[in-house]
mmCIF file with all atom_site columns, C-alpha atoms and ligand atoms in Angstrom:
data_model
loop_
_atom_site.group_PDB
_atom_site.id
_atom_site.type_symbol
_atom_site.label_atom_id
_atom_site.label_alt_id
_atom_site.label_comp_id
_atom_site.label_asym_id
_atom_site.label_entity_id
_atom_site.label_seq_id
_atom_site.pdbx_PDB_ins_code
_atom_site.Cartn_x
_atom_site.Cartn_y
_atom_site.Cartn_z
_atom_site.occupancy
_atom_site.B_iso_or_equiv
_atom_site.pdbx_formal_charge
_atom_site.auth_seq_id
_atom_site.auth_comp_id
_atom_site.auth_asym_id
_atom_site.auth_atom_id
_atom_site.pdbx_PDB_model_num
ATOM   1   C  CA  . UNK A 1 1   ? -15.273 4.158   -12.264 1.00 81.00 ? 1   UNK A CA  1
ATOM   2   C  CA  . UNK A 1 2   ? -18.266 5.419   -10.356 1.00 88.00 ? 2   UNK A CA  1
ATOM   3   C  CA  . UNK A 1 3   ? -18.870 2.117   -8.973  1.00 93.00 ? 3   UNK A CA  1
ATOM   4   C  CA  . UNK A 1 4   ? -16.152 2.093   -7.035  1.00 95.00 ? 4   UNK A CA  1
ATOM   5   C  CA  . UNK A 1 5   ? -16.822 6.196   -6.046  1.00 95.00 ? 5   UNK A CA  1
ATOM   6   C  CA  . UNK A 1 6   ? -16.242 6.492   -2.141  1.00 95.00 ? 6   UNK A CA  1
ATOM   7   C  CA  . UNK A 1 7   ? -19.333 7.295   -1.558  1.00 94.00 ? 7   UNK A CA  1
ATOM   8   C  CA  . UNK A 1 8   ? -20.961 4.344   -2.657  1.00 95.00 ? 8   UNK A CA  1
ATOM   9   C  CA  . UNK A 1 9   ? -18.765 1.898   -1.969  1.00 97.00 ? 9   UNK A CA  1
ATOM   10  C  CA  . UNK A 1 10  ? -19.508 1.713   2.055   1.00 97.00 ? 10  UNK A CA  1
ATOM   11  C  CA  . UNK A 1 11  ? -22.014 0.075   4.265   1.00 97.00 ? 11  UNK A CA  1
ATOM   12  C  CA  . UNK A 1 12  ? -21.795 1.254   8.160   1.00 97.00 ? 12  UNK A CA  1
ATOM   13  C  CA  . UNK A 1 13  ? -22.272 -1.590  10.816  1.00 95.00 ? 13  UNK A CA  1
ATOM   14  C  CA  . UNK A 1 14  ? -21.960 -0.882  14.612  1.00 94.00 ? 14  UNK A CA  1
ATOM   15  C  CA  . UNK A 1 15  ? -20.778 2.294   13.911  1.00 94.00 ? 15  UNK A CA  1
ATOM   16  C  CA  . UNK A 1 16  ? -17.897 1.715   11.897  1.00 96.00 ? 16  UNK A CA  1
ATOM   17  C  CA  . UNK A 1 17  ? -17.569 1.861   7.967   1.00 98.00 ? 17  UNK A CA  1
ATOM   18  C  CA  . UNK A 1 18  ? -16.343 -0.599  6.019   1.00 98.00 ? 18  UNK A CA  1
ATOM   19  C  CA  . UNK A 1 19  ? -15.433 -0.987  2.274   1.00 98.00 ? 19  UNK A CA  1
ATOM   20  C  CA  . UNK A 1 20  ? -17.729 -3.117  -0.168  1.00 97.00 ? 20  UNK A CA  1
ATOM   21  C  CA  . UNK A 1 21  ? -15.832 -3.042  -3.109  1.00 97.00 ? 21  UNK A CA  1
ATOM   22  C  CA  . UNK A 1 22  ? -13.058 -5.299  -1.804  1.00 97.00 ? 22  UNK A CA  1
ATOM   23  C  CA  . UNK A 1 23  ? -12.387 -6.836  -5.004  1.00 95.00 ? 23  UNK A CA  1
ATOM   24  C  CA  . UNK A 1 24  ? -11.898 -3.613  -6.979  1.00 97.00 ? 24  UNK A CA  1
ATOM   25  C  CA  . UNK A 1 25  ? -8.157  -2.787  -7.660  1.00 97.00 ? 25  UNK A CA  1
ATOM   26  C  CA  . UNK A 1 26  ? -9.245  0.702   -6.935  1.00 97.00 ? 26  UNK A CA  1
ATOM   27  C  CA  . UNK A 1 27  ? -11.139 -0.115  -3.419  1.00 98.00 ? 27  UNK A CA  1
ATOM   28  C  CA  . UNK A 1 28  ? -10.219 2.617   -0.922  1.00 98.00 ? 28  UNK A CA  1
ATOM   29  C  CA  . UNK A 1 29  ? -9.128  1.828   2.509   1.00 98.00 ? 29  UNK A CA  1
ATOM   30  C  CA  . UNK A 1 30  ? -7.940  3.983   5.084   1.00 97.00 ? 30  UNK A CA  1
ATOM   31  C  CA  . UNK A 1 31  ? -8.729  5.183   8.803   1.00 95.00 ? 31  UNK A CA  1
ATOM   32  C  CA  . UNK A 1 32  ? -12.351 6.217   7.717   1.00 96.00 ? 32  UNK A CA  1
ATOM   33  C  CA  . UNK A 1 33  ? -12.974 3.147   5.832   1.00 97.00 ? 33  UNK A CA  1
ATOM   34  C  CA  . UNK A 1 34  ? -11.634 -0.234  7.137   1.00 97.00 ? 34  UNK A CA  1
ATOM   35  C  CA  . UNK A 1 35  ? -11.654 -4.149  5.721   1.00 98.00 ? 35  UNK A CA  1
ATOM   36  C  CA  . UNK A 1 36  ? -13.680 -6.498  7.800   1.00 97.00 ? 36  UNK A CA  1
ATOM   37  C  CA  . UNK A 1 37  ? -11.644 -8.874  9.789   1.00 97.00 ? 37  UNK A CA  1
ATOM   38  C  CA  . UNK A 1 38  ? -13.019 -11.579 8.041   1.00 97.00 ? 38  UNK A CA  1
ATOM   39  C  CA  . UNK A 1 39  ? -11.854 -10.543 4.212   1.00 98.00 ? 39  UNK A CA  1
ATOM   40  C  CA  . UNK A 1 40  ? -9.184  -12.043 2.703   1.00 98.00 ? 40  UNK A CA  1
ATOM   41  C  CA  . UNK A 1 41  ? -8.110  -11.337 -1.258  1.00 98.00 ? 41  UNK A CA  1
ATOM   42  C  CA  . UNK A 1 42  ? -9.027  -14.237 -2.789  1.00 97.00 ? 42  UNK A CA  1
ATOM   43  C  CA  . UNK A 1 43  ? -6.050  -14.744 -5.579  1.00 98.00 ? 43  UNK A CA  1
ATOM   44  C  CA  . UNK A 1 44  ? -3.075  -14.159 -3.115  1.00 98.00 ? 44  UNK A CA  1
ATOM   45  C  CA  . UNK A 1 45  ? 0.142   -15.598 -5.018  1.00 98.00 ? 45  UNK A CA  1
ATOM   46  C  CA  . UNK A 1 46  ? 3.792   -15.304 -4.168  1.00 98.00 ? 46  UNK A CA  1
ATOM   47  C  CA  . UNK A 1 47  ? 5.631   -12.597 -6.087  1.00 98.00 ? 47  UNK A CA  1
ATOM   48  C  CA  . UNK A 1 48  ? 8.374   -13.561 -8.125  1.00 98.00 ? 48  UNK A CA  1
ATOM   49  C  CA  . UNK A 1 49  ? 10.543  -10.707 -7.211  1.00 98.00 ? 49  UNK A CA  1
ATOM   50  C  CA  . UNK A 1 50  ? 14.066  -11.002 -4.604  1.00 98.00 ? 50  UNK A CA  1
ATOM   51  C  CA  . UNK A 1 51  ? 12.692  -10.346 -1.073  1.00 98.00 ? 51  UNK A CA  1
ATOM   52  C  CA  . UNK A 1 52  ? 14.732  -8.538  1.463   1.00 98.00 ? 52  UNK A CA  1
ATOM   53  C  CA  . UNK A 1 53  ? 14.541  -11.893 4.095   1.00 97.00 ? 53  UNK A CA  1
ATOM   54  C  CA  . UNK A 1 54  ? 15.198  -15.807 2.714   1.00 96.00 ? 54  UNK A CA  1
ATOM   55  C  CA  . UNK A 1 55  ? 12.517  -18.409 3.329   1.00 96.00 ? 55  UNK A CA  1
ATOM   56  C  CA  . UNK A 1 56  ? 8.421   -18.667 2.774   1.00 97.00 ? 56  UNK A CA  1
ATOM   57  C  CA  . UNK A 1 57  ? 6.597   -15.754 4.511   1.00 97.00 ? 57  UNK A CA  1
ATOM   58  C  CA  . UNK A 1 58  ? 2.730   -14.709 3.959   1.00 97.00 ? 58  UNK A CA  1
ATOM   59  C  CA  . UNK A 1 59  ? 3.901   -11.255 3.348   1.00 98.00 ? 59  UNK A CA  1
ATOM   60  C  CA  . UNK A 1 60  ? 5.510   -12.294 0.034   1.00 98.00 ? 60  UNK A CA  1
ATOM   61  C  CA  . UNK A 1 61  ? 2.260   -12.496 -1.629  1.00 98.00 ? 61  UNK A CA  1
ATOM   62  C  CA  . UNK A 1 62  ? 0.008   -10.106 -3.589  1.00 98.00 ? 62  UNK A CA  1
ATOM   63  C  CA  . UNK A 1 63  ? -3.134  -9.869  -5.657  1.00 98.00 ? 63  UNK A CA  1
ATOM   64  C  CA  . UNK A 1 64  ? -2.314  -11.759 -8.731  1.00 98.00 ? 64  UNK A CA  1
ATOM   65  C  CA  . UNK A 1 65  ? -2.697  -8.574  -10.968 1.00 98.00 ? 65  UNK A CA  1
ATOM   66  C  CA  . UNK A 1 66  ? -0.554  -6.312  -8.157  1.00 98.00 ? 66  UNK A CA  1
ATOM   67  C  CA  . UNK A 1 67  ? 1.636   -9.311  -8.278  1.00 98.00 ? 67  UNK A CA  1
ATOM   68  C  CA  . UNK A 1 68  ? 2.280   -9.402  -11.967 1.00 98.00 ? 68  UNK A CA  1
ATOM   69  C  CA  . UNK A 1 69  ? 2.958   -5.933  -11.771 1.00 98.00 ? 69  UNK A CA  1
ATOM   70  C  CA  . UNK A 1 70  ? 5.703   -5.796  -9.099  1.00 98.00 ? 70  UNK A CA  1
ATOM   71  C  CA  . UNK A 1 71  ? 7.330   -8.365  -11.488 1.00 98.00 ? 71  UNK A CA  1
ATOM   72  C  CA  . UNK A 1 72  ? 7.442   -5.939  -14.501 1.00 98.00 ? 72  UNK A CA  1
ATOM   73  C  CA  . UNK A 1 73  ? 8.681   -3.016  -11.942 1.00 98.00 ? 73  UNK A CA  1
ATOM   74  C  CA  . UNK A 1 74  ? 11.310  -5.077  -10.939 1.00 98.00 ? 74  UNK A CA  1
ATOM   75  C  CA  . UNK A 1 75  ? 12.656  -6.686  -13.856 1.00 98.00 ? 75  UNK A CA  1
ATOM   76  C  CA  . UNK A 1 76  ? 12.420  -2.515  -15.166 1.00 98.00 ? 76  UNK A CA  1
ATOM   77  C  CA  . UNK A 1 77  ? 14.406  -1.566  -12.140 1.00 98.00 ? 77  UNK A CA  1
ATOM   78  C  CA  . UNK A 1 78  ? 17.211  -3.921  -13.161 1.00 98.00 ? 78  UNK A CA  1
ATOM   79  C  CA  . UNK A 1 79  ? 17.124  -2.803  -16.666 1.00 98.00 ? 79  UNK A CA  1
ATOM   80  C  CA  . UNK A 1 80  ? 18.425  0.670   -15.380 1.00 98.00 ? 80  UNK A CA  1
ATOM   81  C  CA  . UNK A 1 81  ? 20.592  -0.688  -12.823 1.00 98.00 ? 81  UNK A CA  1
ATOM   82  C  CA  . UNK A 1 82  ? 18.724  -0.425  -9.851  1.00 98.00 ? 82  UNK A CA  1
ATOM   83  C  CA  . UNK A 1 83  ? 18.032  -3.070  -7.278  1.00 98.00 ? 83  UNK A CA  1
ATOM   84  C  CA  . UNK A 1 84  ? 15.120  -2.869  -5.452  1.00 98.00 ? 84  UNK A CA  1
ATOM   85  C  CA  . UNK A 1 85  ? 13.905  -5.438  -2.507  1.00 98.00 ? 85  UNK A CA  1
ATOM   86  C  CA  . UNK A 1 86  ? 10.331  -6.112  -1.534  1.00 98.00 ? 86  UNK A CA  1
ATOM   87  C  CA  . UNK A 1 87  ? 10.182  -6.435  1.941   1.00 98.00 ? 87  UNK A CA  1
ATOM   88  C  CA  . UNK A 1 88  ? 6.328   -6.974  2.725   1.00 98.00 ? 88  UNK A CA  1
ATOM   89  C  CA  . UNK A 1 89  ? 3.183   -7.393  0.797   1.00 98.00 ? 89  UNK A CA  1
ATOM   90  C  CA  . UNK A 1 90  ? -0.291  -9.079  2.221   1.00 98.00 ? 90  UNK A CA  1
ATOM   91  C  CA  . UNK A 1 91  ? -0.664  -8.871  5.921   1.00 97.00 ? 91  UNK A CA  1
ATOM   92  C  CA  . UNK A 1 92  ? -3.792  -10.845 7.364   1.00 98.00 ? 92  UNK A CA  1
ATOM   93  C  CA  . UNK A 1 93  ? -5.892  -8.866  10.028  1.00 98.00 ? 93  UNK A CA  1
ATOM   94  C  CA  . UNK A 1 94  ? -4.818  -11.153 12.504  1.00 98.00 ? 94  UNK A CA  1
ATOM   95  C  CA  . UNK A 1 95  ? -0.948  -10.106 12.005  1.00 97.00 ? 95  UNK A CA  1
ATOM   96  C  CA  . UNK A 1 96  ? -1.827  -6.219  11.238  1.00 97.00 ? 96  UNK A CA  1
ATOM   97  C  CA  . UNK A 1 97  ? -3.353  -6.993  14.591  1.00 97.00 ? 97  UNK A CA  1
ATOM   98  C  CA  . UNK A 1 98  ? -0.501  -8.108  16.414  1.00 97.00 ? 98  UNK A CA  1
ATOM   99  C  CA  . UNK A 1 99  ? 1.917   -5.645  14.888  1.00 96.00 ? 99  UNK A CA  1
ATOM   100 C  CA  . UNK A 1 100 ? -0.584  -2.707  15.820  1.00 96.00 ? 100 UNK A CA  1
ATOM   101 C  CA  . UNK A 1 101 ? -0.659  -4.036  19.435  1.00 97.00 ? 101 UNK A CA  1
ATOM   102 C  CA  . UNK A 1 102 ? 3.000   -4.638  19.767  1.00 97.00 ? 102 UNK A CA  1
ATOM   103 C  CA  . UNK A 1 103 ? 4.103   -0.929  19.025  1.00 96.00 ? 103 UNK A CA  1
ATOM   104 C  CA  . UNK A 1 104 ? 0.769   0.608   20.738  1.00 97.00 ? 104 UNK A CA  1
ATOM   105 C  CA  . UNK A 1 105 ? 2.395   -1.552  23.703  1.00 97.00 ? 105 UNK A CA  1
ATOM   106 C  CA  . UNK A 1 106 ? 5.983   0.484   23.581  1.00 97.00 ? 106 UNK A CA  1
ATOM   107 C  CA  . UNK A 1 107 ? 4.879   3.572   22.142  1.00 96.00 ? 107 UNK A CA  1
ATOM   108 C  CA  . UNK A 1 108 ? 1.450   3.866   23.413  1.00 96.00 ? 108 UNK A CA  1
ATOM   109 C  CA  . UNK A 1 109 ? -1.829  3.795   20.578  1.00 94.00 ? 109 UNK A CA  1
ATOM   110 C  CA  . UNK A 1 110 ? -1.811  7.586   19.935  1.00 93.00 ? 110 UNK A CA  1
ATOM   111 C  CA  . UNK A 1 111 ? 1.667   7.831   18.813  1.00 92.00 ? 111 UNK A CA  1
ATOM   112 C  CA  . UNK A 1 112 ? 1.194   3.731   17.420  1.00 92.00 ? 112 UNK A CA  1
ATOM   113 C  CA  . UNK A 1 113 ? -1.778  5.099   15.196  1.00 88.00 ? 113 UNK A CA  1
ATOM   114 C  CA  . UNK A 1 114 ? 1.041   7.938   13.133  1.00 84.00 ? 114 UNK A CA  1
ATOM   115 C  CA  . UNK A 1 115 ? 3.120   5.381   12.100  1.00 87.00 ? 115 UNK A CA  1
ATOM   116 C  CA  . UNK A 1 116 ? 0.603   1.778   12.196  1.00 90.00 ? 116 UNK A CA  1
ATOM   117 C  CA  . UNK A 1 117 ? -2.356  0.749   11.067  1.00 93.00 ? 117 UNK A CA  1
ATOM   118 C  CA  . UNK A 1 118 ? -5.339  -0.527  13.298  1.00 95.00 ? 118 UNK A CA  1
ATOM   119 C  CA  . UNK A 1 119 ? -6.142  -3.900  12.037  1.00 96.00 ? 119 UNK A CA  1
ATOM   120 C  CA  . UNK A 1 120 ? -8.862  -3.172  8.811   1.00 98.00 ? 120 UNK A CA  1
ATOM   121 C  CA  . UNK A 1 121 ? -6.866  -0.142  8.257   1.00 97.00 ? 121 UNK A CA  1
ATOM   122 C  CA  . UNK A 1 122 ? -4.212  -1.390  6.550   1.00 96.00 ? 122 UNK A CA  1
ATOM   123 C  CA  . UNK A 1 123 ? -3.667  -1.315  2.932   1.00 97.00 ? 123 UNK A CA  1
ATOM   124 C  CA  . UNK A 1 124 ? -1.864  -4.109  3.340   1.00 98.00 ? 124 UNK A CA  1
ATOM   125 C  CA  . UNK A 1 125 ? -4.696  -6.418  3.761   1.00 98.00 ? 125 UNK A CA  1
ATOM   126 C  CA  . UNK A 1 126 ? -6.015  -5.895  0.248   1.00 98.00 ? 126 UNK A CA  1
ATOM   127 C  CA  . UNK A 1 127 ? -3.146  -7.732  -1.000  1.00 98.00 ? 127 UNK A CA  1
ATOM   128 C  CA  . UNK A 1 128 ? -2.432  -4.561  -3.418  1.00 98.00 ? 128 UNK A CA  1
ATOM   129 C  CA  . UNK A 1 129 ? 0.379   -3.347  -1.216  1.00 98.00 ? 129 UNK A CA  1
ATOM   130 C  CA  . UNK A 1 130 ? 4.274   -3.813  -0.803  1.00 98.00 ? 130 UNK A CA  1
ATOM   131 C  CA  . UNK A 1 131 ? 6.726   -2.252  0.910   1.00 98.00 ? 131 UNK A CA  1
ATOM   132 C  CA  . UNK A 1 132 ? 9.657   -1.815  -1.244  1.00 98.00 ? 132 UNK A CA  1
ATOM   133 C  CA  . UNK A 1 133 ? 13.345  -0.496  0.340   1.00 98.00 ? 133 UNK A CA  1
ATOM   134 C  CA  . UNK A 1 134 ? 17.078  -1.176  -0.942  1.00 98.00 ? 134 UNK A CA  1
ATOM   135 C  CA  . UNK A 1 135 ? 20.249  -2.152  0.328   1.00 98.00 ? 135 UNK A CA  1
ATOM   136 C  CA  . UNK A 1 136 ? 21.272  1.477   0.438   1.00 97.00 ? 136 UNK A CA  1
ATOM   137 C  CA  . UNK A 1 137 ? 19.261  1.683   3.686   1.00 98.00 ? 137 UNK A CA  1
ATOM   138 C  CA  . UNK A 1 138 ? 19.814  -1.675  4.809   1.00 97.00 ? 138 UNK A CA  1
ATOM   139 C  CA  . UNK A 1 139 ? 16.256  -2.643  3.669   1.00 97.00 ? 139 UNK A CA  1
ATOM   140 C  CA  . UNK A 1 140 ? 14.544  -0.462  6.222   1.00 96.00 ? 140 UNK A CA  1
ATOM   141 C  CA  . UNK A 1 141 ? 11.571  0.956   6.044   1.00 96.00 ? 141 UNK A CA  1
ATOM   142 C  CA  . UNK A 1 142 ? 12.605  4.719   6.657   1.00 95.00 ? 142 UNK A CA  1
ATOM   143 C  CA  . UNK A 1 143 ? 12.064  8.300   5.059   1.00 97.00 ? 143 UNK A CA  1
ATOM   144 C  CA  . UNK A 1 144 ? 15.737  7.913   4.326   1.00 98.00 ? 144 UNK A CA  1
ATOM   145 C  CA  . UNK A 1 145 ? 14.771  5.619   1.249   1.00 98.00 ? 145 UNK A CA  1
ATOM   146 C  CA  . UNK A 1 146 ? 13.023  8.434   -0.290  1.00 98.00 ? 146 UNK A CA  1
ATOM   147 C  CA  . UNK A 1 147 ? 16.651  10.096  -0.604  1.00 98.00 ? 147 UNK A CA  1
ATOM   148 C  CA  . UNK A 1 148 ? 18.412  6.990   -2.300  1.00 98.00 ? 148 UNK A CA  1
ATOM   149 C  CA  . UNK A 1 149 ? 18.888  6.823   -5.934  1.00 98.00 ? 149 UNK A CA  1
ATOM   150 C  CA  . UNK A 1 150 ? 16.480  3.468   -5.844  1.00 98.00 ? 150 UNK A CA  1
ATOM   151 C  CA  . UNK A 1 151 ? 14.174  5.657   -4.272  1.00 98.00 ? 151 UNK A CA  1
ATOM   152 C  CA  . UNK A 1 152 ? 14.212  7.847   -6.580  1.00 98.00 ? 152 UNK A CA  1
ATOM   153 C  CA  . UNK A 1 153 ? 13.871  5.597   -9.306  1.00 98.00 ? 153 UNK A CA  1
ATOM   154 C  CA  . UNK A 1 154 ? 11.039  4.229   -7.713  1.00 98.00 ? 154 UNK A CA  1
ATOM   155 C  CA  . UNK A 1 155 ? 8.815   7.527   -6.992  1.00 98.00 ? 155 UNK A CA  1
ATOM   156 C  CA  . UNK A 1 156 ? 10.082  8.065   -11.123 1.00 98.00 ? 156 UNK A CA  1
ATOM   157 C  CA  . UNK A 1 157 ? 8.805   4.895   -12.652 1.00 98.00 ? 157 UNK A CA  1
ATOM   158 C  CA  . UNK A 1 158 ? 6.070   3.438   -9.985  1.00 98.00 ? 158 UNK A CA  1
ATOM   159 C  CA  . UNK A 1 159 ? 3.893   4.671   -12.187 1.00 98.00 ? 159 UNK A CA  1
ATOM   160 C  CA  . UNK A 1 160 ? 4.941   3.281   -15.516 1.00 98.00 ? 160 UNK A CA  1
ATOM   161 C  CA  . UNK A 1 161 ? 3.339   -0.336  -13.816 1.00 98.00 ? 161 UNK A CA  1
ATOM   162 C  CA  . UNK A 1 162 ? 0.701   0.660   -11.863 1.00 98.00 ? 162 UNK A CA  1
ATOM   163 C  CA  . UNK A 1 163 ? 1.523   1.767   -9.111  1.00 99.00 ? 163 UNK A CA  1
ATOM   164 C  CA  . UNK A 1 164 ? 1.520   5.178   -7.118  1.00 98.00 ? 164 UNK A CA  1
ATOM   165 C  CA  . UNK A 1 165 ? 3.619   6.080   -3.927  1.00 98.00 ? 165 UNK A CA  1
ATOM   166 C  CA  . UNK A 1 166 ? 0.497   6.305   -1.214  1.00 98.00 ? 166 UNK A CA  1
ATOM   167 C  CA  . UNK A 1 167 ? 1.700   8.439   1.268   1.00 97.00 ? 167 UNK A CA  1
ATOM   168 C  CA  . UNK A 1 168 ? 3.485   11.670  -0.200  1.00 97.00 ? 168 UNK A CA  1
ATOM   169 C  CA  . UNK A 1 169 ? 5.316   14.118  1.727   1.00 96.00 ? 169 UNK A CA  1
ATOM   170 C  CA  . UNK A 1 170 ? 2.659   16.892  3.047   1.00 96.00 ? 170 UNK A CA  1
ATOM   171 C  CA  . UNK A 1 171 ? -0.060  14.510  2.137   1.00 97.00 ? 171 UNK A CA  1
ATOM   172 C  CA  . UNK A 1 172 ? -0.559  13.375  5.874   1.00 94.00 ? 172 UNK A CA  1
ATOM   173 C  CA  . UNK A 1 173 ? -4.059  14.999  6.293   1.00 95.00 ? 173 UNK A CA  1
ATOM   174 C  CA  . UNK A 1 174 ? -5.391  13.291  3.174   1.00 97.00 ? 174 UNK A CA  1
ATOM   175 C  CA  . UNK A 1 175 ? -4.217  9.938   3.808   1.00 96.00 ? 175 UNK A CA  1
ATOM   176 C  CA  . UNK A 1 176 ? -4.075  9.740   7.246   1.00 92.00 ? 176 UNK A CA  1
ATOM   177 C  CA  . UNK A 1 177 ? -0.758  8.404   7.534   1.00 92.00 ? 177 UNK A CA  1
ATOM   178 C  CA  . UNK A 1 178 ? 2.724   9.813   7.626   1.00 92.00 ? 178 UNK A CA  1
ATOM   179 C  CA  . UNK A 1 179 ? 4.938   9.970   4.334   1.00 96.00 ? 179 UNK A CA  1
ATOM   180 C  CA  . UNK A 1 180 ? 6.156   6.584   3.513   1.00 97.00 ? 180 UNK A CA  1
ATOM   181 C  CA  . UNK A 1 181 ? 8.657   6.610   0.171   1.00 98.00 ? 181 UNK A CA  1
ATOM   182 C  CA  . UNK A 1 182 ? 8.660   2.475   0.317   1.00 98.00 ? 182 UNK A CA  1
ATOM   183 C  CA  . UNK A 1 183 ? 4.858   1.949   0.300   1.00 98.00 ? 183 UNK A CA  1
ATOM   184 C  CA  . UNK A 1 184 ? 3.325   1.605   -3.087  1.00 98.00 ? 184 UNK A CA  1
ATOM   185 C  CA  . UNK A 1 185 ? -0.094  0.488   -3.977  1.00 98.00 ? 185 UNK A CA  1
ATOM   186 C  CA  . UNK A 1 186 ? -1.378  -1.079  -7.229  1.00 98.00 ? 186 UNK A CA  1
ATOM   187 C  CA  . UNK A 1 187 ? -4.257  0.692   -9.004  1.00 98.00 ? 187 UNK A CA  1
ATOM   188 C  CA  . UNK A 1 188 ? -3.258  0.304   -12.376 1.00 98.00 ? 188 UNK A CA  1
ATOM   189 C  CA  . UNK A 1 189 ? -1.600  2.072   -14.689 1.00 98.00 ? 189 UNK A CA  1
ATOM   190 C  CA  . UNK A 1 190 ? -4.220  4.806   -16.243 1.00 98.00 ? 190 UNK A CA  1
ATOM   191 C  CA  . UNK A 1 191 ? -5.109  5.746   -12.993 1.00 97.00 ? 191 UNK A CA  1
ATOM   192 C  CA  . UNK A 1 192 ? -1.341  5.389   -11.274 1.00 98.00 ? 192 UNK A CA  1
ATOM   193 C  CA  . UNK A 1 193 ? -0.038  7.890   -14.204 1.00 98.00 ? 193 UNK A CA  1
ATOM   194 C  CA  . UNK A 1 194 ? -3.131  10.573  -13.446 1.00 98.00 ? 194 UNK A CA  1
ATOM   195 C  CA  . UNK A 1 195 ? -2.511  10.331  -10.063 1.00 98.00 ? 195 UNK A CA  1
ATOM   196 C  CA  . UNK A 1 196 ? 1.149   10.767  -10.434 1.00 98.00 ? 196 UNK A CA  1
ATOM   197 C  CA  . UNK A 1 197 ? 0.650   13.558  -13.239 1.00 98.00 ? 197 UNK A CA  1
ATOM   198 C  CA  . UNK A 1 198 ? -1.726  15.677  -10.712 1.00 97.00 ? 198 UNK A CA  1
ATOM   199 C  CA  . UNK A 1 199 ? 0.077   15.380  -7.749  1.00 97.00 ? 199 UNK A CA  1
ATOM   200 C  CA  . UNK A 1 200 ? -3.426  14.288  -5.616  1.00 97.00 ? 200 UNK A CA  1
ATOM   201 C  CA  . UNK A 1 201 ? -3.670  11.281  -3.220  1.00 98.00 ? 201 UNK A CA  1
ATOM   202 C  CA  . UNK A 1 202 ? -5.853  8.124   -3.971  1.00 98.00 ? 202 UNK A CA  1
ATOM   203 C  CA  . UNK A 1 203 ? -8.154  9.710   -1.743  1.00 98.00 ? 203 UNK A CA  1
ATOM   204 C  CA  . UNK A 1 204 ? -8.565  13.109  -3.694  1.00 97.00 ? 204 UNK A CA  1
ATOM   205 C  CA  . UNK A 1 205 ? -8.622  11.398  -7.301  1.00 97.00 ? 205 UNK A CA  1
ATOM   206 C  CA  . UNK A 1 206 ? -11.694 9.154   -5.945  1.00 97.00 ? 206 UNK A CA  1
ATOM   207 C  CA  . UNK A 1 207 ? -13.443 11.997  -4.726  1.00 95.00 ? 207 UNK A CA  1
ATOM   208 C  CA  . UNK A 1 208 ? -14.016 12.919  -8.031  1.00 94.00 ? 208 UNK A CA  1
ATOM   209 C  CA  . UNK A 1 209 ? -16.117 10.142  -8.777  1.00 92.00 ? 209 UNK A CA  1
HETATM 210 ZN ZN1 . LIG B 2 .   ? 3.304   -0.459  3.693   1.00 74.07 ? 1   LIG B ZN1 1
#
């Protein structure tokens, strides 16, 4: 584990830092600590899970692990009845890029930055990432999922397969982004049932290290 501590797992170059441990399923990124815009995860596959849009998109694919994972959540969430949808996984710095741009565009960057990510600041790109909704909320991505019984289910049993809601409710200051009930993050399922048990962010349990 303290390999991968925060503290040792950055290198600064033109006054930005950037993450080294990019292969670790516990790497850290954030607004303080960004991907390079040339890494991509190296064993991307397509999940086998129902996605909330039909035909081939990038953003159906994960880490192989993460992938295998989301599998084994969903085939759980049907067990007990509850359909869940993923709706986006990997994103590429080029298309975190264009998505940043696009709402900085209508909402200007200060408001774009609460709700986006700045390209190398997006979980997304380590291809540990999915955004998960339901048809209860029409597969949006929306606080409103966090009320739904899939939701529920969900913030319940992410755990159980590795995988921890990342942006809690009155966790904004630690993470750096607002709460989002569809976003989970694989980190495996030790450390996905501590953090879950304690209450903490990523951030917080990785201090410790
Ligand atoms: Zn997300």
């Amino acid at each position: 584990m303290r390999e991968n501590a925060p503290s040792r797992t950055i290198k600064k170059k033109d006054g930005v830092v950037y993450v080294t441990n990019t292969d670790s399923p516990l790497v850290l990124v954030n607004k303080k600590r960004e991907l390079e815009s040339t890494y991509v995860p190296k064993d991307l596959v397509k999940a086998n899970v129902g996605f909330s849009f039909s035909g081939d998109n990038p953003k159906q694919q994960l880490r192989q692990v993460a992938a295998t994972a989301l599998e084994k959540l969903f085939a759980g969430a049907k067990q007990d009845g509850i359909e869940l949808k993923a709706v986006s996984g990997y994103r590429s710095y080029a298309s975190q890029r264009s998505i940043f741009n696009n709402y900085a565009k209508k909402n200007g960057e200060e408001e774009a930055n609460t709700f986006s990510a700045h390209p190398g600041q997006s979980e997304h790109q380590t291809g540990l990432a999915m955004d998960v909704s339901s048809a209860s909320v029409k597969y949006d991505l929306d606080k409103s999922f966090g009320e739904t019984k899939e939701g529920k289910w969900l913030k319940e049993h992410a755990a159980d397969y590795g995988f921890i809601i990342r942006y809690e409710l009155g966790k904004e200051d630690e993470t750096g982004y607002m709460y989002e009930p569809w976003h989970i993050r694989y980190v495996g399922v030790f450390i996905a049932q501590e953090i879950k048990k304690k209450g903490e962010t990523f951030e917080a349990y990785m201090a410790q290290f």
